[in-house]
Short mmCIF file of C-alpha atoms in Angstrom, two decimals:
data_model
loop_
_atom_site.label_atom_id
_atom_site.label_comp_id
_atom_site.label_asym_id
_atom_site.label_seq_id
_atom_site.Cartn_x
_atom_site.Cartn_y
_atom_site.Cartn_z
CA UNK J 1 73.39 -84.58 71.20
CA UNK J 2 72.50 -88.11 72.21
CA UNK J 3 73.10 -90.27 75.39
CA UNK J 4 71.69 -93.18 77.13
CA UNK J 5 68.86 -93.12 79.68
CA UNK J 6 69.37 -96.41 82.11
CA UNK J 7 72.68 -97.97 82.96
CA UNK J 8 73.86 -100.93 81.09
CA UNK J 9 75.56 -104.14 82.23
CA UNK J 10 76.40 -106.84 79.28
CA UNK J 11 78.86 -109.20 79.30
CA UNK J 12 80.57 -111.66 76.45
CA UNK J 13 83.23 -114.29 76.24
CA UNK J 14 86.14 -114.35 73.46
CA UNK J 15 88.58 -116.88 73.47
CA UNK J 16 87.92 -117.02 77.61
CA UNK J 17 88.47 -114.24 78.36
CA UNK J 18 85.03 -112.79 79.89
CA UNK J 19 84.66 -109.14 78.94
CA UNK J 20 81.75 -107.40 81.12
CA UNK J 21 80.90 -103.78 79.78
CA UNK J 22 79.26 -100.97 82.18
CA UNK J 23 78.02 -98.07 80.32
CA UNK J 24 77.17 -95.47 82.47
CA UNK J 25 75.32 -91.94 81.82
CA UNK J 26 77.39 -89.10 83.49
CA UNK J 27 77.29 -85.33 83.84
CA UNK J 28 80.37 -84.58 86.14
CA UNK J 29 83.65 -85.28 85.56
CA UNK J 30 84.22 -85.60 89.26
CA UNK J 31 81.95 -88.53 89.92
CA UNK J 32 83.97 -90.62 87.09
CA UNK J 33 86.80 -92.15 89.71
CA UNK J 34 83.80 -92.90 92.37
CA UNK J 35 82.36 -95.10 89.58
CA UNK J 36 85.40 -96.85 88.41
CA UNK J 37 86.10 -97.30 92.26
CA UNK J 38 83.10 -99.37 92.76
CA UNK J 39 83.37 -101.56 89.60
CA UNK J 40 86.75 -102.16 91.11
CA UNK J 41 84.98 -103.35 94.64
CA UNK J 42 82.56 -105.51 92.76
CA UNK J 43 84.83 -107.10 90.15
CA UNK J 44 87.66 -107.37 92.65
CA UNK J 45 89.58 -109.91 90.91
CA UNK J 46 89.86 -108.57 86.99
CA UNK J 47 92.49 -107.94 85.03
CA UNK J 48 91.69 -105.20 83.37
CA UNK J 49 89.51 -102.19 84.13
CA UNK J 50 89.62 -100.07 80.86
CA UNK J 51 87.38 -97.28 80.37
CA UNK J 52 86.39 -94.22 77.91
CA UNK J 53 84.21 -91.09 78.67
CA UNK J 54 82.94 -88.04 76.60
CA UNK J 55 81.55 -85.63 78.83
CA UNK J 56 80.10 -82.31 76.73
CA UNK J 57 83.54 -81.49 74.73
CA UNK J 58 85.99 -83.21 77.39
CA UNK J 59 87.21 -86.85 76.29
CA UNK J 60 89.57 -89.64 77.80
CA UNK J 61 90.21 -93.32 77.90
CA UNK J 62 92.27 -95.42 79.15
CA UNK J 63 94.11 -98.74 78.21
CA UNK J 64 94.83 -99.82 82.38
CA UNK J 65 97.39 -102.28 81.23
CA UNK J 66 96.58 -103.73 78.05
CA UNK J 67 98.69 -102.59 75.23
CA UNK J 68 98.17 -98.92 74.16
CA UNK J 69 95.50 -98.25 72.24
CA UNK J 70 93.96 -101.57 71.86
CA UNK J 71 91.23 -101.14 74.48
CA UNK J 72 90.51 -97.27 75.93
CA UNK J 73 90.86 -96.00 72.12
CA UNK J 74 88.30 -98.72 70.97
CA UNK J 75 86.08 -97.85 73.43
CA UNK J 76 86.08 -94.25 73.15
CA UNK J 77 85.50 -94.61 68.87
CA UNK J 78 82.06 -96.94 69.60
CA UNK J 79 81.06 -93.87 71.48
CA UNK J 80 81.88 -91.33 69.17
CA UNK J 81 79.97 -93.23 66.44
CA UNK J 82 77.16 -93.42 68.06
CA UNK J 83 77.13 -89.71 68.60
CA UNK J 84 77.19 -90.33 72.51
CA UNK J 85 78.09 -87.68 75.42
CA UNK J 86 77.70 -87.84 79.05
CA UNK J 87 78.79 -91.22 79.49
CA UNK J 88 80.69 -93.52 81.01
CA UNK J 89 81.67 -96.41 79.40
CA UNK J 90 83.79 -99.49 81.71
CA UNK J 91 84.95 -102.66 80.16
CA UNK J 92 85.97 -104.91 82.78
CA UNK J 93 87.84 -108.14 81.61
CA UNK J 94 89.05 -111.56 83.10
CA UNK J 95 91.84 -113.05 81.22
CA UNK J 96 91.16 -116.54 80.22
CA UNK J 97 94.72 -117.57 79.92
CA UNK J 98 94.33 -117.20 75.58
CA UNK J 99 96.07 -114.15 74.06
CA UNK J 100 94.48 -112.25 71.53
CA UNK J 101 96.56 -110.14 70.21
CA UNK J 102 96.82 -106.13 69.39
CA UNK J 103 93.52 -106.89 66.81
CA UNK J 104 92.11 -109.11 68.56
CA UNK J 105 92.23 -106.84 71.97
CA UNK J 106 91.02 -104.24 69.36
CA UNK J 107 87.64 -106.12 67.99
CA UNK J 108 87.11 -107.91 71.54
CA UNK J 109 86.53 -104.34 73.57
CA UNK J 110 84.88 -102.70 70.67
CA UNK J 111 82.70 -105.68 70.10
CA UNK J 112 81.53 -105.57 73.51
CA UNK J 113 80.72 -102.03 73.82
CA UNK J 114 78.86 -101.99 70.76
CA UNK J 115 76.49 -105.05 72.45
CA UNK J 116 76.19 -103.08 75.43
CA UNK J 117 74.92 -99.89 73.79
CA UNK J 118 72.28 -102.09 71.77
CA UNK J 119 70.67 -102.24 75.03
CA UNK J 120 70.41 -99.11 75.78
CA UNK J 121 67.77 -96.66 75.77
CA UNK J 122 68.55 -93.84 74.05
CA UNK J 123 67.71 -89.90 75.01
CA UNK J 124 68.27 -86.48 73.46
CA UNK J 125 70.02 -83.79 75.68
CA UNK J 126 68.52 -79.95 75.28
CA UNK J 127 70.14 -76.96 77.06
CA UNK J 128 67.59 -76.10 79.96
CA UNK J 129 67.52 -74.58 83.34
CA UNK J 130 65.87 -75.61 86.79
CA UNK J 131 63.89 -72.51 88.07
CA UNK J 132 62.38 -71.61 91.45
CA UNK J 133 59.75 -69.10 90.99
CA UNK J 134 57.47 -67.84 94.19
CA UNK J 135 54.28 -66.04 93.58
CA UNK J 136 50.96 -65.17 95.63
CA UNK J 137 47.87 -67.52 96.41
CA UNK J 138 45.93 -65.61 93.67
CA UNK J 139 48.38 -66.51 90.23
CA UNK J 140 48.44 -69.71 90.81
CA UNK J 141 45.42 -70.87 88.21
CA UNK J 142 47.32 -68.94 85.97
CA UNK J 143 50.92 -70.65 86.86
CA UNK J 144 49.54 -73.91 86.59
CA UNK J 145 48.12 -73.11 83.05
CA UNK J 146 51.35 -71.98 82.15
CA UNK J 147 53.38 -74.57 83.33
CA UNK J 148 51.20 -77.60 82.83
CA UNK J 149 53.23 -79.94 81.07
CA UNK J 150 56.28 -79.79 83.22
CA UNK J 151 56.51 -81.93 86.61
CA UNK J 152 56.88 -79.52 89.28
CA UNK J 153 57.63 -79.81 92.84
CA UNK J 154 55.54 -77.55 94.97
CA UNK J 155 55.72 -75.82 98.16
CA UNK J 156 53.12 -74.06 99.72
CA UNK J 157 54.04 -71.49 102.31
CA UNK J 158 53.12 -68.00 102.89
CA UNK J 159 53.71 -67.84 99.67
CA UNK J 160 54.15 -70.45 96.71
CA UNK J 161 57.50 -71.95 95.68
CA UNK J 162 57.45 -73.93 92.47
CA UNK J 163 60.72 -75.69 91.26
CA UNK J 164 60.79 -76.91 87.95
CA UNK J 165 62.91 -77.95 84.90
CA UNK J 166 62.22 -76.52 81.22
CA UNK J 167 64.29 -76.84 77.98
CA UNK J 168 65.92 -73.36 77.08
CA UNK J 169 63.28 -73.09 73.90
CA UNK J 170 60.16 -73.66 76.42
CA UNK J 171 61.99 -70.99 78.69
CA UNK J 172 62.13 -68.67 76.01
CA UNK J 173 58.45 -69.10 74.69
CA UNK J 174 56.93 -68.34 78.28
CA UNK J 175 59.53 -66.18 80.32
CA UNK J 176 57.58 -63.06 80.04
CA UNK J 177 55.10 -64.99 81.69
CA UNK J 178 56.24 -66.10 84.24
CA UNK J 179 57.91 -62.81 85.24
CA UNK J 180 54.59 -60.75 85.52
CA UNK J 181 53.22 -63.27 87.67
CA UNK J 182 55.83 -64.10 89.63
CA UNK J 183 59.17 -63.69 91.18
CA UNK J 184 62.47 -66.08 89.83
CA UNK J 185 64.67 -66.78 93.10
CA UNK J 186 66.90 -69.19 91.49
CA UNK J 187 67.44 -70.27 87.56
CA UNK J 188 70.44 -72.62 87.18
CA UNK J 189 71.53 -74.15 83.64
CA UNK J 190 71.15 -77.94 83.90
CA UNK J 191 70.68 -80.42 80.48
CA UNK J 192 67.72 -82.23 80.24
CA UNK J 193 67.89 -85.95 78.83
CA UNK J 194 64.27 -86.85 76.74
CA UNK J 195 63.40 -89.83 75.57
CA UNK J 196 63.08 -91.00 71.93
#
């Protein structure tokens, strides 16, 4: 599964009208109205607000007033064939007083989504987890051999907390590991965006 790295902002202009895309990556469903909220406060005046998501398997989009299925639909087909998930993607428009039409609505808000994603930086997602494992003083040479490519926080105490994030196949490869020389308080399942 792919998705994008760094929030995008990219506008263009058809026939006046200014369309301004935000393409947003997203893991919660809940946090979707919070971000269509604030375009709203800081492109008070628009038209339009239309918008498509994919989050894992759960998809929507939304026309907000233009005629159906000539801007949320659009929207949410440039993400599907780009193989996107976990993402947000806002068109914003001004009307510039020119009509376009049911195609021209159509090629305008996929035209403009497909320049925003052009931007983008592209990641992979792989199933993971975000551990906290606590061992003694005396394992920790051997933890931090273990574990050394992974960016850990650290916290030393009486005894030593390390919290960390490692793709499911990494997990698998050094589990046993980590459970003779230490103890797993917490392991949570979490997806973890790389780079191309």
């Amino acid at each position: 599964m792919k998705t994008i790295i760094n929030e995008i902002v990219n506008e263009i202009i058809i026939n006046k009208s200014r369309f301004i895309t935000v393409v947003i990556p997203i893991n919660k469903i809940e946090d979707i109205n919070t971000k269509i909220d604030i375009l709203k406060m800081i492109y008070k005046d628009a038209t339009h607000y239309c918008f498509a998501y994919i989050i894992d398997s759960k998809e929507k989009c939304e026309d907000d007033g233009e005629p159906s299925g000539t801007a949320g639909l659009p929207i949410l087909n440039v993400l599907k064939n780009n193989d996107l998930t976990n993402i947000l993607c806002v068109v914003i428009r001004y009307f510039g007083g020119i009509k376009l039409g049911s195609g021209g609505l159509i090629r305008a808000y996929s035209s403009s989504v497909k320049e925003a994603i052009k931007q983008a930086k592209i990641g992979h997602i792989e199933k993971g987890y975000e551990i906290d494992i606590e061992f003694d003083y005396d394992n920790m040479k051997k933890m931090d051999y273990f574990l050394k490519d992974l960016d850990i926080k650290k916290i030393f105490d009486e005894k030593i907390i390390y919290t960390f994030k490692i793709s499911e196949k990494n997990y698998n490869n050094i589990k046993d590991i980590i459970k003779n020389y230490g103890n797993i308080l917490n392991i949570k399942n979490i997806n973890i965006i790389k780079g191309d």
